[in-house]
mmCIF file with all atom_site columns, C-alpha atoms in Angstrom:
data_model
loop_
_atom_site.group_PDB
_atom_site.id
_atom_site.type_symbol
_atom_site.label_atom_id
_atom_site.label_alt_id
_atom_site.label_comp_id
_atom_site.label_asym_id
_atom_site.label_entity_id
_atom_site.label_seq_id
_atom_site.pdbx_PDB_ins_code
_atom_site.Cartn_x
_atom_site.Cartn_y
_atom_site.Cartn_z
_atom_site.occupancy
_atom_site.B_iso_or_equiv
_atom_site.pdbx_formal_charge
_atom_site.auth_seq_id
_atom_site.auth_comp_id
_atom_site.auth_asym_id
_atom_site.auth_atom_id
_atom_site.pdbx_PDB_model_num
ATOM 1   C CA . MET A 1 1   ? -7.352  -13.303 -15.992 1.00 0.00 ? 29  MET A CA 1
ATOM 2   C CA . VAL A 1 2   ? -10.551 -11.315 -16.946 1.00 0.00 ? 30  VAL A CA 1
ATOM 3   C CA . ALA A 1 3   ? -9.542  -9.469  -20.268 1.00 0.00 ? 31  ALA A CA 1
ATOM 4   C CA . ARG A 1 4   ? -13.004 -7.945  -21.198 1.00 0.00 ? 32  ARG A CA 1
ATOM 5   C CA . GLY A 1 5   ? -11.233 -6.592  -24.348 1.00 0.00 ? 33  GLY A CA 1
ATOM 6   C CA . ASP A 1 6   ? -10.924 -10.251 -25.394 1.00 0.00 ? 34  ASP A CA 1
ATOM 7   C CA . LEU A 1 7   ? -14.028 -11.289 -24.074 1.00 0.00 ? 35  LEU A CA 1
ATOM 8   C CA . GLY A 1 8   ? -15.400 -9.093  -25.642 1.00 0.00 ? 36  GLY A CA 1
ATOM 9   C CA . VAL A 1 9   ? -13.812 -10.223 -29.164 1.00 0.00 ? 37  VAL A CA 1
ATOM 10  C CA . GLU A 1 10  ? -15.499 -13.642 -28.670 1.00 0.00 ? 38  GLU A CA 1
ATOM 11  C CA . LEU A 1 11  ? -18.636 -12.973 -27.182 1.00 0.00 ? 39  LEU A CA 1
ATOM 12  C CA . PRO A 1 12  ? -21.557 -10.606 -27.105 1.00 0.00 ? 40  PRO A CA 1
ATOM 13  C CA . LEU A 1 13  ? -21.330 -7.652  -25.778 1.00 0.00 ? 41  LEU A CA 1
ATOM 14  C CA . GLU A 1 14  ? -23.955 -8.228  -23.445 1.00 0.00 ? 42  GLU A CA 1
ATOM 15  C CA . GLU A 1 15  ? -22.459 -11.033 -22.078 1.00 0.00 ? 43  GLU A CA 1
ATOM 16  C CA . VAL A 1 16  ? -19.582 -9.431  -20.678 1.00 0.00 ? 44  VAL A CA 1
ATOM 17  C CA . PRO A 1 17  ? -20.799 -8.233  -17.224 1.00 0.00 ? 45  PRO A CA 1
ATOM 18  C CA . LEU A 1 18  ? -22.374 -11.671 -16.372 1.00 0.00 ? 46  LEU A CA 1
ATOM 19  C CA . VAL A 1 19  ? -19.196 -13.859 -18.122 1.00 0.00 ? 47  VAL A CA 1
ATOM 20  C CA . GLN A 1 20  ? -16.806 -11.511 -15.277 1.00 0.00 ? 48  GLN A CA 1
ATOM 21  C CA . LYS A 1 21  ? -19.056 -12.052 -12.588 1.00 0.00 ? 49  LYS A CA 1
ATOM 22  C CA . GLN A 1 22  ? -18.477 -15.724 -13.201 1.00 0.00 ? 50  GLN A CA 1
ATOM 23  C CA . ILE A 1 23  ? -15.309 -16.483 -14.275 1.00 0.00 ? 51  ILE A CA 1
ATOM 24  C CA . ILE A 1 24  ? -14.360 -14.101 -10.439 1.00 0.00 ? 52  ILE A CA 1
ATOM 25  C CA . THR A 1 25  ? -16.742 -16.816 -8.851  1.00 0.00 ? 53  THR A CA 1
ATOM 26  C CA . LYS A 1 26  ? -15.195 -19.738 -9.837  1.00 0.00 ? 54  LYS A CA 1
ATOM 27  C CA . ALA A 1 27  ? -11.992 -18.641 -9.072  1.00 0.00 ? 55  ALA A CA 1
ATOM 28  C CA . ARG A 1 28  ? -12.419 -18.141 -5.735  1.00 0.00 ? 56  ARG A CA 1
ATOM 29  C CA . ARG A 1 29  ? -14.024 -20.902 -5.478  1.00 0.00 ? 57  ARG A CA 1
ATOM 30  C CA . TRP A 1 30  ? -10.579 -22.853 -6.756  1.00 0.00 ? 58  TRP A CA 1
ATOM 31  C CA . ALA A 1 31  ? -8.845  -20.340 -4.529  1.00 0.00 ? 59  ALA A CA 1
ATOM 32  C CA . LYS A 1 32  ? -6.882  -19.027 -7.626  1.00 0.00 ? 60  LYS A CA 1
ATOM 33  C CA . PRO A 1 33  ? -6.365  -15.133 -7.924  1.00 0.00 ? 61  PRO A CA 1
ATOM 34  C CA . VAL A 1 34  ? -8.342  -13.160 -10.093 1.00 0.00 ? 62  VAL A CA 1
ATOM 35  C CA . ILE A 1 35  ? -7.712  -10.304 -12.351 1.00 0.00 ? 63  ILE A CA 1
ATOM 36  C CA . VAL A 1 36  ? -9.846  -7.900  -14.403 1.00 0.00 ? 64  VAL A CA 1
ATOM 37  C CA . ALA A 1 37  ? -8.480  -5.988  -16.491 1.00 0.00 ? 65  ALA A CA 1
ATOM 38  C CA . THR A 1 38  ? -9.094  -3.812  -19.879 1.00 0.00 ? 66  THR A CA 1
ATOM 39  C CA . GLN A 1 39  ? -10.300 -0.512  -20.106 1.00 0.00 ? 67  GLN A CA 1
ATOM 40  C CA . MET A 1 40  ? -10.791 0.374   -16.325 1.00 0.00 ? 68  MET A CA 1
ATOM 41  C CA . LEU A 1 41  ? -9.886  4.013   -16.078 1.00 0.00 ? 69  LEU A CA 1
ATOM 42  C CA . GLU A 1 42  ? -9.815  4.139   -20.053 1.00 0.00 ? 70  GLU A CA 1
ATOM 43  C CA . SER A 1 43  ? -10.735 8.099   -20.032 1.00 0.00 ? 71  SER A CA 1
ATOM 44  C CA . MET A 1 44  ? -7.764  9.218   -17.819 1.00 0.00 ? 72  MET A CA 1
ATOM 45  C CA . ILE A 1 45  ? -5.386  8.322   -20.718 1.00 0.00 ? 73  ILE A CA 1
ATOM 46  C CA . GLY A 1 46  ? -5.610  11.882  -21.799 1.00 0.00 ? 74  GLY A CA 1
ATOM 47  C CA . ASN A 1 47  ? -7.138  13.001  -18.607 1.00 0.00 ? 75  ASN A CA 1
ATOM 48  C CA . PRO A 1 48  ? -6.540  13.444  -14.709 1.00 0.00 ? 76  PRO A CA 1
ATOM 49  C CA . ARG A 1 49  ? -9.516  12.462  -13.583 1.00 0.00 ? 77  ARG A CA 1
ATOM 50  C CA . PRO A 1 50  ? -11.575 9.080   -14.579 1.00 0.00 ? 78  PRO A CA 1
ATOM 51  C CA . THR A 1 51  ? -15.733 8.902   -15.063 1.00 0.00 ? 79  THR A CA 1
ATOM 52  C CA . ARG A 1 52  ? -18.244 8.045   -12.861 1.00 0.00 ? 80  ARG A CA 1
ATOM 53  C CA . ALA A 1 53  ? -18.927 4.736   -15.063 1.00 0.00 ? 81  ALA A CA 1
ATOM 54  C CA . GLU A 1 54  ? -15.323 3.553   -14.637 1.00 0.00 ? 82  GLU A CA 1
ATOM 55  C CA . ALA A 1 55  ? -14.757 4.351   -10.778 1.00 0.00 ? 83  ALA A CA 1
ATOM 56  C CA . SER A 1 56  ? -18.006 2.285   -10.150 1.00 0.00 ? 84  SER A CA 1
ATOM 57  C CA . ASP A 1 57  ? -16.525 -0.156  -12.882 1.00 0.00 ? 85  ASP A CA 1
ATOM 58  C CA . VAL A 1 58  ? -13.356 -0.481  -10.170 1.00 0.00 ? 86  VAL A CA 1
ATOM 59  C CA . ALA A 1 59  ? -15.618 -0.640  -7.455  1.00 0.00 ? 87  ALA A CA 1
ATOM 60  C CA . ASN A 1 60  ? -17.594 -3.709  -8.947  1.00 0.00 ? 88  ASN A CA 1
ATOM 61  C CA . ALA A 1 61  ? -15.131 -5.577  -9.225  1.00 0.00 ? 89  ALA A CA 1
ATOM 62  C CA . ILE A 1 62  ? -13.825 -5.512  -5.978  1.00 0.00 ? 90  ILE A CA 1
ATOM 63  C CA . LEU A 1 63  ? -17.132 -6.826  -4.641  1.00 0.00 ? 91  LEU A CA 1
ATOM 64  C CA . ASP A 1 64  ? -16.984 -9.331  -7.128  1.00 0.00 ? 92  ASP A CA 1
ATOM 65  C CA . GLY A 1 65  ? -14.395 -10.151 -5.288  1.00 0.00 ? 93  GLY A CA 1
ATOM 66  C CA . ALA A 1 66  ? -11.666 -10.119 -8.052  1.00 0.00 ? 94  ALA A CA 1
ATOM 67  C CA . ASP A 1 67  ? -8.252  -9.963  -6.219  1.00 0.00 ? 95  ASP A CA 1
ATOM 68  C CA . ALA A 1 68  ? -6.267  -7.306  -8.286  1.00 0.00 ? 96  ALA A CA 1
ATOM 69  C CA . VAL A 1 69  ? -7.441  -5.098  -10.804 1.00 0.00 ? 97  VAL A CA 1
ATOM 70  C CA . MET A 1 70  ? -5.136  -4.123  -13.793 1.00 0.00 ? 98  MET A CA 1
ATOM 71  C CA . LEU A 1 71  ? -4.537  -0.628  -15.704 1.00 0.00 ? 99  LEU A CA 1
ATOM 72  C CA . SER A 1 72  ? -2.575  -1.165  -19.376 1.00 0.00 ? 100 SER A CA 1
ATOM 73  C CA . GLY A 1 73  ? -2.940  1.818   -21.674 1.00 0.00 ? 101 GLY A CA 1
ATOM 74  C CA . GLU A 1 74  ? -3.469  4.363   -18.888 1.00 0.00 ? 102 GLU A CA 1
ATOM 75  C CA . THR A 1 75  ? -0.050  3.922   -17.765 1.00 0.00 ? 103 THR A CA 1
ATOM 76  C CA . SER A 1 76  ? 1.859   2.372   -20.886 1.00 0.00 ? 104 SER A CA 1
ATOM 77  C CA . VAL A 1 77  ? 0.995   5.437   -23.004 1.00 0.00 ? 105 VAL A CA 1
ATOM 78  C CA . GLY A 1 78  ? -1.934  7.899   -20.870 1.00 0.00 ? 106 GLY A CA 1
ATOM 79  C CA . LYS A 1 79  ? -0.622  11.117  -20.035 1.00 0.00 ? 107 LYS A CA 1
ATOM 80  C CA . TYR A 1 80  ? -1.371  10.847  -15.867 1.00 0.00 ? 108 TYR A CA 1
ATOM 81  C CA . PRO A 1 81  ? 0.161   7.309   -15.556 1.00 0.00 ? 109 PRO A CA 1
ATOM 82  C CA . VAL A 1 82  ? 1.169   8.039   -11.479 1.00 0.00 ? 110 VAL A CA 1
ATOM 83  C CA . GLU A 1 83  ? -2.548  10.265  -11.131 1.00 0.00 ? 111 GLU A CA 1
ATOM 84  C CA . THR A 1 84  ? -4.215  6.837   -12.635 1.00 0.00 ? 112 THR A CA 1
ATOM 85  C CA . VAL A 1 85  ? -2.645  4.332   -10.605 1.00 0.00 ? 113 VAL A CA 1
ATOM 86  C CA . ALA A 1 86  ? -3.144  6.877   -7.371  1.00 0.00 ? 114 ALA A CA 1
ATOM 87  C CA . THR A 1 87  ? -7.052  7.309   -8.398  1.00 0.00 ? 115 THR A CA 1
ATOM 88  C CA . MET A 1 88  ? -6.745  3.263   -8.566  1.00 0.00 ? 116 MET A CA 1
ATOM 89  C CA . ALA A 1 89  ? -5.680  3.007   -5.445  1.00 0.00 ? 117 ALA A CA 1
ATOM 90  C CA . LYS A 1 90  ? -8.136  5.533   -3.844  1.00 0.00 ? 118 LYS A CA 1
ATOM 91  C CA . ILE A 1 91  ? -11.406 3.497   -5.283  1.00 0.00 ? 119 ILE A CA 1
ATOM 92  C CA . VAL A 1 92  ? -10.032 0.093   -4.425  1.00 0.00 ? 120 VAL A CA 1
ATOM 93  C CA . ASP A 1 93  ? -9.247  1.567   -0.715  1.00 0.00 ? 121 ASP A CA 1
ATOM 94  C CA . SER A 1 94  ? -12.239 3.462   -0.139  1.00 0.00 ? 122 SER A CA 1
ATOM 95  C CA . THR A 1 95  ? -14.809 0.161   -1.834  1.00 0.00 ? 123 THR A CA 1
ATOM 96  C CA . GLU A 1 96  ? -13.142 -1.921  0.918   1.00 0.00 ? 124 GLU A CA 1
ATOM 97  C CA . VAL A 1 97  ? -12.977 0.067   3.659   1.00 0.00 ? 125 VAL A CA 1
ATOM 98  C CA . HIS A 1 98  ? -16.869 0.601   2.973   1.00 0.00 ? 126 HIS A CA 1
ATOM 99  C CA . GLY A 1 99  ? -18.104 -2.106  1.425   1.00 0.00 ? 127 GLY A CA 1
ATOM 100 C CA . MET A 1 100 ? -16.661 -4.796  3.149   1.00 0.00 ? 128 MET A CA 1
ATOM 101 C CA . GLU A 1 101 ? -20.321 -6.406  3.702   1.00 0.00 ? 129 GLU A CA 1
ATOM 102 C CA . GLN A 1 102 ? -20.961 -6.451  -0.078  1.00 0.00 ? 130 GLN A CA 1
ATOM 103 C CA . ILE A 1 103 ? -18.380 -8.317  -1.095  1.00 0.00 ? 131 ILE A CA 1
ATOM 104 C CA . SER A 1 104 ? -20.151 -11.289 -2.817  1.00 0.00 ? 132 SER A CA 1
ATOM 105 C CA . ALA A 1 105 ? -20.156 -14.144 -0.845  1.00 0.00 ? 133 ALA A CA 1
ATOM 106 C CA . ILE A 1 106 ? -18.842 -18.021 -2.632  1.00 0.00 ? 134 ILE A CA 1
ATOM 107 C CA . ASP A 1 107 ? -20.785 -21.516 -1.904  1.00 0.00 ? 135 ASP A CA 1
ATOM 108 C CA . TRP A 1 108 ? -18.187 -23.468 -0.745  1.00 0.00 ? 136 TRP A CA 1
ATOM 109 C CA . ASP A 1 109 ? -18.180 -26.206 1.002   1.00 0.00 ? 137 ASP A CA 1
ATOM 110 C CA . PRO A 1 110 ? -14.860 -27.867 1.190   1.00 0.00 ? 138 PRO A CA 1
ATOM 111 C CA . HIS A 1 111 ? -14.235 -31.550 1.666   1.00 0.00 ? 139 HIS A CA 1
ATOM 112 C CA . THR A 1 112 ? -10.625 -31.761 1.905   1.00 0.00 ? 140 THR A CA 1
ATOM 113 C CA . THR A 1 113 ? -8.784  -31.823 5.587   1.00 0.00 ? 141 THR A CA 1
ATOM 114 C CA . GLY A 1 114 ? -6.959  -28.283 4.061   1.00 0.00 ? 142 GLY A CA 1
ATOM 115 C CA . GLY A 1 115 ? -10.061 -26.862 3.203   1.00 0.00 ? 143 GLY A CA 1
ATOM 116 C CA . VAL A 1 116 ? -12.109 -27.431 6.471   1.00 0.00 ? 144 VAL A CA 1
ATOM 117 C CA . ILE A 1 117 ? -9.250  -26.577 8.134   1.00 0.00 ? 145 ILE A CA 1
ATOM 118 C CA . SER A 1 118 ? -8.892  -23.406 6.302   1.00 0.00 ? 146 SER A CA 1
ATOM 119 C CA . LYS A 1 119 ? -12.421 -22.287 6.407   1.00 0.00 ? 147 LYS A CA 1
ATOM 120 C CA . ALA A 1 120 ? -12.526 -23.084 10.222  1.00 0.00 ? 148 ALA A CA 1
ATOM 121 C CA . ALA A 1 121 ? -9.542  -21.028 10.962  1.00 0.00 ? 149 ALA A CA 1
ATOM 122 C CA . VAL A 1 122 ? -11.394 -17.974 9.778   1.00 0.00 ? 150 VAL A CA 1
ATOM 123 C CA . ASP A 1 123 ? -14.569 -18.644 12.037  1.00 0.00 ? 151 ASP A CA 1
ATOM 124 C CA . VAL A 1 124 ? -12.572 -19.406 14.612  1.00 0.00 ? 152 VAL A CA 1
ATOM 125 C CA . ALA A 1 125 ? -10.612 -16.309 14.117  1.00 0.00 ? 153 ALA A CA 1
ATOM 126 C CA . GLU A 1 126 ? -13.556 -13.823 13.868  1.00 0.00 ? 154 GLU A CA 1
ATOM 127 C CA . ARG A 1 127 ? -15.044 -15.581 16.812  1.00 0.00 ? 155 ARG A CA 1
ATOM 128 C CA . VAL A 1 128 ? -12.204 -15.420 19.216  1.00 0.00 ? 156 VAL A CA 1
ATOM 129 C CA . GLY A 1 129 ? -11.745 -11.308 17.979  1.00 0.00 ? 157 GLY A CA 1
ATOM 130 C CA . ALA A 1 130 ? -7.922  -12.601 16.764  1.00 0.00 ? 158 ALA A CA 1
ATOM 131 C CA . ALA A 1 131 ? -5.300  -9.894  15.857  1.00 0.00 ? 159 ALA A CA 1
ATOM 132 C CA . TYR A 1 132 ? -4.492  -11.731 12.745  1.00 0.00 ? 160 TYR A CA 1
ATOM 133 C CA . LEU A 1 133 ? -4.697  -15.160 11.037  1.00 0.00 ? 161 LEU A CA 1
ATOM 134 C CA . VAL A 1 134 ? -1.440  -16.802 10.616  1.00 0.00 ? 162 VAL A CA 1
ATOM 135 C CA . ALA A 1 135 ? -0.909  -19.480 7.586   1.00 0.00 ? 163 ALA A CA 1
ATOM 136 C CA . PHE A 1 136 ? 2.755   -21.933 7.444   1.00 0.00 ? 164 PHE A CA 1
ATOM 137 C CA . THR A 1 137 ? 2.468   -22.503 3.519   1.00 0.00 ? 165 THR A CA 1
ATOM 138 C CA . GLN A 1 138 ? 5.118   -23.895 0.997   1.00 0.00 ? 166 GLN A CA 1
ATOM 139 C CA . SER A 1 139 ? 3.160   -23.492 -2.344  1.00 0.00 ? 167 SER A CA 1
ATOM 140 C CA . GLY A 1 140 ? 0.430   -20.603 -1.257  1.00 0.00 ? 168 GLY A CA 1
ATOM 141 C CA . ASP A 1 141 ? -2.648  -22.507 -0.856  1.00 0.00 ? 169 ASP A CA 1
ATOM 142 C CA . THR A 1 142 ? -3.292  -22.631 2.267   1.00 0.00 ? 170 THR A CA 1
ATOM 143 C CA . ALA A 1 143 ? -3.388  -18.537 2.919   1.00 0.00 ? 171 ALA A CA 1
ATOM 144 C CA . ARG A 1 144 ? -5.535  -18.654 -0.476  1.00 0.00 ? 172 ARG A CA 1
ATOM 145 C CA . ARG A 1 145 ? -8.358  -20.935 0.607   1.00 0.00 ? 173 ARG A CA 1
ATOM 146 C CA . MET A 1 146 ? -8.669  -17.902 3.606   1.00 0.00 ? 174 MET A CA 1
ATOM 147 C CA . ALA A 1 147 ? -8.220  -14.948 1.255   1.00 0.00 ? 175 ALA A CA 1
ATOM 148 C CA . ARG A 1 148 ? -11.219 -16.213 -0.579  1.00 0.00 ? 176 ARG A CA 1
ATOM 149 C CA . LEU A 1 149 ? -13.691 -16.168 2.610   1.00 0.00 ? 177 LEU A CA 1
ATOM 150 C CA . ARG A 1 150 ? -12.853 -12.597 2.808   1.00 0.00 ? 178 ARG A CA 1
ATOM 151 C CA . PRO A 1 151 ? -12.175 -12.218 6.195   1.00 0.00 ? 179 PRO A CA 1
ATOM 152 C CA . ARG A 1 152 ? -11.800 -8.982  8.141   1.00 0.00 ? 180 ARG A CA 1
ATOM 153 C CA . ILE A 1 153 ? -9.094  -10.011 9.777   1.00 0.00 ? 181 ILE A CA 1
ATOM 154 C CA . PRO A 1 154 ? -5.556  -9.438  8.101   1.00 0.00 ? 182 PRO A CA 1
ATOM 155 C CA . ILE A 1 155 ? -3.848  -12.862 7.293   1.00 0.00 ? 183 ILE A CA 1
ATOM 156 C CA . VAL A 1 156 ? -0.073  -13.603 7.342   1.00 0.00 ? 184 VAL A CA 1
ATOM 157 C CA . ALA A 1 157 ? 0.981   -16.292 4.977   1.00 0.00 ? 185 ALA A CA 1
ATOM 158 C CA . PHE A 1 158 ? 5.312   -17.772 6.709   1.00 0.00 ? 186 PHE A CA 1
ATOM 159 C CA . SER A 1 159 ? 6.927   -19.757 3.506   1.00 0.00 ? 187 SER A CA 1
ATOM 160 C CA . PRO A 1 160 ? 10.404  -20.556 3.068   1.00 0.00 ? 188 PRO A CA 1
ATOM 161 C CA . LEU A 1 161 ? 10.591  -20.321 -0.605  1.00 0.00 ? 189 LEU A CA 1
ATOM 162 C CA . LEU A 1 162 ? 10.491  -16.803 -2.182  1.00 0.00 ? 190 LEU A CA 1
ATOM 163 C CA . LYS A 1 163 ? 8.668   -17.859 -4.988  1.00 0.00 ? 191 LYS A CA 1
ATOM 164 C CA . THR A 1 164 ? 5.838   -18.213 -2.975  1.00 0.00 ? 192 THR A CA 1
ATOM 165 C CA . GLN A 1 165 ? 5.964   -15.379 -1.294  1.00 0.00 ? 193 GLN A CA 1
ATOM 166 C CA . ARG A 1 166 ? 5.943   -13.326 -4.844  1.00 0.00 ? 194 ARG A CA 1
ATOM 167 C CA . GLU A 1 167 ? 3.192   -15.057 -5.857  1.00 0.00 ? 195 GLU A CA 1
ATOM 168 C CA . LEU A 1 168 ? 1.059   -14.414 -2.784  1.00 0.00 ? 196 LEU A CA 1
ATOM 169 C CA . THR A 1 169 ? 0.970   -10.769 -3.781  1.00 0.00 ? 197 THR A CA 1
ATOM 170 C CA . LEU A 1 170 ? -1.475  -10.752 -6.126  1.00 0.00 ? 198 LEU A CA 1
ATOM 171 C CA . SER A 1 171 ? -4.127  -12.771 -4.274  1.00 0.00 ? 199 SER A CA 1
ATOM 172 C CA . TRP A 1 172 ? -6.311  -10.195 -2.183  1.00 0.00 ? 200 TRP A CA 1
ATOM 173 C CA . GLY A 1 173 ? -5.562  -9.234  1.897   1.00 0.00 ? 201 GLY A CA 1
ATOM 174 C CA . ILE A 1 174 ? -1.840  -11.856 2.599   1.00 0.00 ? 202 ILE A CA 1
ATOM 175 C CA . ARG A 1 175 ? 0.725   -10.082 3.535   1.00 0.00 ? 203 ARG A CA 1
ATOM 176 C CA . THR A 1 176 ? 3.870   -12.378 3.298   1.00 0.00 ? 204 THR A CA 1
ATOM 177 C CA . VAL A 1 177 ? 6.920   -13.173 5.589   1.00 0.00 ? 205 VAL A CA 1
ATOM 178 C CA . LEU A 1 178 ? 10.157  -15.027 4.187   1.00 0.00 ? 206 LEU A CA 1
ATOM 179 C CA . THR A 1 179 ? 10.816  -18.107 6.775   1.00 0.00 ? 207 THR A CA 1
ATOM 180 C CA . PRO A 1 180 ? 13.560  -20.377 6.994   1.00 0.00 ? 208 PRO A CA 1
ATOM 181 C CA . THR A 1 181 ? 11.998  -23.975 7.124   1.00 0.00 ? 209 THR A CA 1
ATOM 182 C CA . VAL A 1 182 ? 10.278  -24.571 10.805  1.00 0.00 ? 210 VAL A CA 1
ATOM 183 C CA . GLN A 1 183 ? 9.961   -28.317 11.540  1.00 0.00 ? 211 GLN A CA 1
ATOM 184 C CA . ALA A 1 184 ? 8.779   -28.232 15.575  1.00 0.00 ? 212 ALA A CA 1
ATOM 185 C CA . THR A 1 185 ? 5.189   -26.884 15.905  1.00 0.00 ? 213 THR A CA 1
ATOM 186 C CA . ASP A 1 186 ? 6.089   -24.910 18.865  1.00 0.00 ? 214 ASP A CA 1
ATOM 187 C CA . GLU A 1 187 ? 9.026   -23.643 16.729  1.00 0.00 ? 215 GLU A CA 1
ATOM 188 C CA . MET A 1 188 ? 6.115   -22.630 14.492  1.00 0.00 ? 216 MET A CA 1
ATOM 189 C CA . VAL A 1 189 ? 4.744   -20.745 17.218  1.00 0.00 ? 217 VAL A CA 1
ATOM 190 C CA . ARG A 1 190 ? 7.596   -19.079 18.528  1.00 0.00 ? 218 ARG A CA 1
ATOM 191 C CA . LEU A 1 191 ? 8.781   -17.492 15.444  1.00 0.00 ? 219 LEU A CA 1
ATOM 192 C CA . VAL A 1 192 ? 5.208   -16.239 14.647  1.00 0.00 ? 220 VAL A CA 1
ATOM 193 C CA . ASP A 1 193 ? 4.829   -14.416 18.345  1.00 0.00 ? 221 ASP A CA 1
ATOM 194 C CA . ARG A 1 194 ? 8.612   -13.111 18.047  1.00 0.00 ? 222 ARG A CA 1
ATOM 195 C CA . THR A 1 195 ? 8.198   -11.603 14.259  1.00 0.00 ? 223 THR A CA 1
ATOM 196 C CA . LEU A 1 196 ? 4.841   -10.443 14.496  1.00 0.00 ? 224 LEU A CA 1
ATOM 197 C CA . LYS A 1 197 ? 5.795   -8.253  17.978  1.00 0.00 ? 225 LYS A CA 1
ATOM 198 C CA . GLU A 1 198 ? 9.269   -7.230  16.043  1.00 0.00 ? 226 GLU A CA 1
ATOM 199 C CA . ARG A 1 199 ? 7.006   -5.515  13.128  1.00 0.00 ? 227 ARG A CA 1
ATOM 200 C CA . GLY A 1 200 ? 5.257   -3.888  15.675  1.00 0.00 ? 228 GLY A CA 1
ATOM 201 C CA . VAL A 1 201 ? 1.666   -5.056  14.550  1.00 0.00 ? 229 VAL A CA 1
ATOM 202 C CA . VAL A 1 202 ? 1.164   -7.611  17.832  1.00 0.00 ? 230 VAL A CA 1
ATOM 203 C CA . GLN A 1 203 ? 0.878   -6.952  21.392  1.00 0.00 ? 231 GLN A CA 1
ATOM 204 C CA . ASP A 1 204 ? 1.133   -9.143  24.094  1.00 0.00 ? 232 ASP A CA 1
ATOM 205 C CA . GLY A 1 205 ? -2.704  -11.085 25.001  1.00 0.00 ? 233 GLY A CA 1
ATOM 206 C CA . GLU A 1 206 ? -3.456  -10.847 21.700  1.00 0.00 ? 234 GLU A CA 1
ATOM 207 C CA . ARG A 1 207 ? -4.585  -14.024 20.008  1.00 0.00 ? 235 ARG A CA 1
ATOM 208 C CA . VAL A 1 208 ? -3.533  -15.124 16.718  1.00 0.00 ? 236 VAL A CA 1
ATOM 209 C CA . VAL A 1 209 ? -5.354  -18.193 14.582  1.00 0.00 ? 237 VAL A CA 1
ATOM 210 C CA . ILE A 1 210 ? -2.035  -20.184 13.508  1.00 0.00 ? 238 ILE A CA 1
ATOM 211 C CA . VAL A 1 211 ? -2.915  -22.973 10.560  1.00 0.00 ? 239 VAL A CA 1
ATOM 212 C CA . ALA A 1 212 ? -0.076  -25.310 9.229   1.00 0.00 ? 240 ALA A CA 1
ATOM 213 C CA . GLY A 1 213 ? 1.160   -28.809 8.431   1.00 0.00 ? 241 GLY A CA 1
ATOM 214 C CA . THR A 1 214 ? 2.961   -30.832 9.856   1.00 0.00 ? 242 THR A CA 1
ATOM 215 C CA . PRO A 1 215 ? 5.590   -32.775 9.553   1.00 0.00 ? 243 PRO A CA 1
ATOM 216 C CA . ALA A 1 216 ? 6.794   -29.891 8.092   1.00 0.00 ? 244 ALA A CA 1
ATOM 217 C CA . GLY A 1 217 ? 7.834   -28.871 4.825   1.00 0.00 ? 245 GLY A CA 1
ATOM 218 C CA . ARG A 1 218 ? 5.442   -31.009 2.751   1.00 0.00 ? 246 ARG A CA 1
ATOM 219 C CA . PRO A 1 219 ? 2.653   -29.390 0.245   1.00 0.00 ? 247 PRO A CA 1
ATOM 220 C CA . GLY A 1 220 ? -0.863  -30.177 1.154   1.00 0.00 ? 248 GLY A CA 1
ATOM 221 C CA . ARG A 1 221 ? -0.571  -31.446 4.455   1.00 0.00 ? 249 ARG A CA 1
ATOM 222 C CA . THR A 1 222 ? -2.403  -28.556 6.405   1.00 0.00 ? 250 THR A CA 1
ATOM 223 C CA . ASN A 1 223 ? -3.601  -30.846 9.482   1.00 0.00 ? 251 ASN A CA 1
ATOM 224 C CA . SER A 1 224 ? -3.577  -28.568 12.050  1.00 0.00 ? 252 SER A CA 1
ATOM 225 C CA . LEU A 1 225 ? -5.104  -25.073 13.745  1.00 0.00 ? 253 LEU A CA 1
ATOM 226 C CA . ARG A 1 226 ? -4.207  -23.317 17.075  1.00 0.00 ? 254 ARG A CA 1
ATOM 227 C CA . VAL A 1 227 ? -5.313  -20.243 18.500  1.00 0.00 ? 255 VAL A CA 1
ATOM 228 C CA . HIS A 1 228 ? -2.028  -18.555 20.144  1.00 0.00 ? 256 HIS A CA 1
ATOM 229 C CA . LYS A 1 229 ? -2.211  -16.083 22.862  1.00 0.00 ? 257 LYS A CA 1
ATOM 230 C CA . ILE A 1 230 ? 1.139   -13.035 22.100  1.00 0.00 ? 258 ILE A CA 1
ATOM 231 C CA . GLY A 1 231 ? 3.412   -13.490 25.026  1.00 0.00 ? 259 GLY A CA 1
ATOM 232 C CA . SER A 1 232 ? 2.584   -16.574 26.244  1.00 0.00 ? 260 SER A CA 1
ATOM 233 C CA . VAL A 1 233 ? 5.917   -18.460 25.355  1.00 0.00 ? 261 VAL A CA 1
#
């Protein structure tokens, strides 16, 4: 949590923007969700529109690589809570649609099996034009490792744990599916194929990149990457 109000108490005012960027970068390197908060749209406590500076503040938090931006007084005591949320969502959507290429890259050279496979999955998915990146995950770490690279391809995390599903809603660009525990690789592929088609988000012939660990059900065992063509099972 990058709470700029608290940082402003502990640090000189002029250091807060740089420290915000440093915290976001370090959190992304470690695949930890990072939230930017405090006075994001402060003027909307009493006004139906934000200042241009506030709009830029929200957009710059996204471009720095934050997973989430957070409101406080604007929605707890402000006169326009619904309008404030809608305004923030509009700024975030526009920034991600038009500014994805400007989101800060991270200097990340993985040395673990899970890290290497997650990074490779993003590269493979972009090169083959995959419709989705799919991660089977117990803890959520595999999905977060991919999300920190800010791929243009949407990520779907399949997990048997409701706790993990809820936690992943905070991370950038991850959709979640609550599933039973799957043991065999072929069973995973069939589940992905069936679930994505039932949701109407893929068509036969499209590719998805699936990242998982075997044996299933053990956190920290990400060790496989598979390119699957929808409808081929």
